[in-house]
XYZ file of C-alpha atoms in Angstrom:
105
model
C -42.518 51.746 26.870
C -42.532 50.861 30.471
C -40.214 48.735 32.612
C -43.044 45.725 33.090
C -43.625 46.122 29.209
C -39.889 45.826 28.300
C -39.972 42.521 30.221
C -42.668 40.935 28.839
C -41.679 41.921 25.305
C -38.266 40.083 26.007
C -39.817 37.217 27.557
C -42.131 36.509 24.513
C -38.902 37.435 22.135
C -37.033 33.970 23.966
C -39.861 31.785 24.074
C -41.041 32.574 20.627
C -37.168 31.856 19.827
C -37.778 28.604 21.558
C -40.887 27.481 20.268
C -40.117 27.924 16.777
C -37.157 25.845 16.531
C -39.177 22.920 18.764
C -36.753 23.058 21.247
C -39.647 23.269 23.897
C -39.814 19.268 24.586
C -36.164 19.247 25.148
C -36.148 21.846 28.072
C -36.553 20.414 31.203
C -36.179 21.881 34.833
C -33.048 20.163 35.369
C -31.237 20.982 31.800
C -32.217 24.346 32.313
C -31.028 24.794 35.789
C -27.236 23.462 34.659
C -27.408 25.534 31.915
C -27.799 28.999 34.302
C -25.356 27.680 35.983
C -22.906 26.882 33.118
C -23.844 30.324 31.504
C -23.258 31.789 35.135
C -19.319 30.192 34.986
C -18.866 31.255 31.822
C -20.108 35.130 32.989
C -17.357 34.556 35.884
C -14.549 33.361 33.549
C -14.306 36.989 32.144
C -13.148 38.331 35.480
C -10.764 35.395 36.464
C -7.591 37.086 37.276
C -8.416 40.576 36.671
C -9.673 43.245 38.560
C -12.961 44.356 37.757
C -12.299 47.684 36.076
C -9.955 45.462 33.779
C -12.215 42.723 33.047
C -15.045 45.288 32.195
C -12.498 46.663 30.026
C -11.194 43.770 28.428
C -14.371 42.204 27.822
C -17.335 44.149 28.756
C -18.868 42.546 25.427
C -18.947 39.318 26.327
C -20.081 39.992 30.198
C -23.229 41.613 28.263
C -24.010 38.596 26.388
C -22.938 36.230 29.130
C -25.580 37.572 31.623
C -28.142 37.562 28.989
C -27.563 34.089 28.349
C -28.729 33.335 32.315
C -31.278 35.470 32.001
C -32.626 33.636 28.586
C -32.213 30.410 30.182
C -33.645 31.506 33.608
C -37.013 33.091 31.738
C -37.177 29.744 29.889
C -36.923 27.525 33.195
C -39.774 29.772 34.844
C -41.931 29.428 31.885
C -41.010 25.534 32.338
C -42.230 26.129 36.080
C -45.113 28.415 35.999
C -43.031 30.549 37.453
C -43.840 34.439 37.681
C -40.569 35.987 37.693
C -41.500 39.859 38.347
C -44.009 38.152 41.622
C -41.288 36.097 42.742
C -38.841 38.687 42.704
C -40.797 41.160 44.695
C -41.521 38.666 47.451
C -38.031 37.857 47.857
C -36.949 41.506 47.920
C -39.500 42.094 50.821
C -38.102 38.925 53.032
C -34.706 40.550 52.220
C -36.455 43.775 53.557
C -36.676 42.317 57.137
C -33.785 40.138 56.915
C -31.681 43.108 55.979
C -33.081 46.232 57.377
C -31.799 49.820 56.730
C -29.075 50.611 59.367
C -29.266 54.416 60.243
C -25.908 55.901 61.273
């Protein structure tokens, strides 16, 4: 299965998640956004006062399902949006293209 195939599997796997518990009409723009953020502290908490290597170590479980938990609530605010995720991201990665170009040493 290919990369663009993976994603789209996933993103139907959440929203069919969603949509059969009627959560839809609950999700708005702004819930959602608080919640990537919230789930985006909560990925941070696991590396408050550690180094890296230890809080990979410690709790490289829970950074797993911490950073899916943006990503399910970041795929649910695009849906919310219209959003395109995979055209978004490419657009972005080609202003970041000029904005940051290769250095050559």
């Amino acid at each position: 299965m290919d990369r663009a195939s993976d994603l789209d599997k996933v993103r139907q796997t959440i929203l069919d998640f969603r949509d059969q518990r009627g959560w839809k009409e609950y999700h708005n723009e702004k819930d959602l956004a608080l919640s990537i953020s919230l789930e985006a502290n909560e990925l941070l908490e696991n590396f408050q006062w550690k180094s890296s290597a230890e809080a990979v170590r410690d709790s490289e479980q829970n950074i797993k399902e911490e950073m899916a938990d943006v990503l399910i609530y970041l795929i649910q605010l695009a849906d919310k949006m219209d959003v395109n995720l995979e055209e978004e991201v490419l657009k972005k990665m080609k202003k970041n293209e000029v904005k940051y170009p290769v250095q050559i040493k």
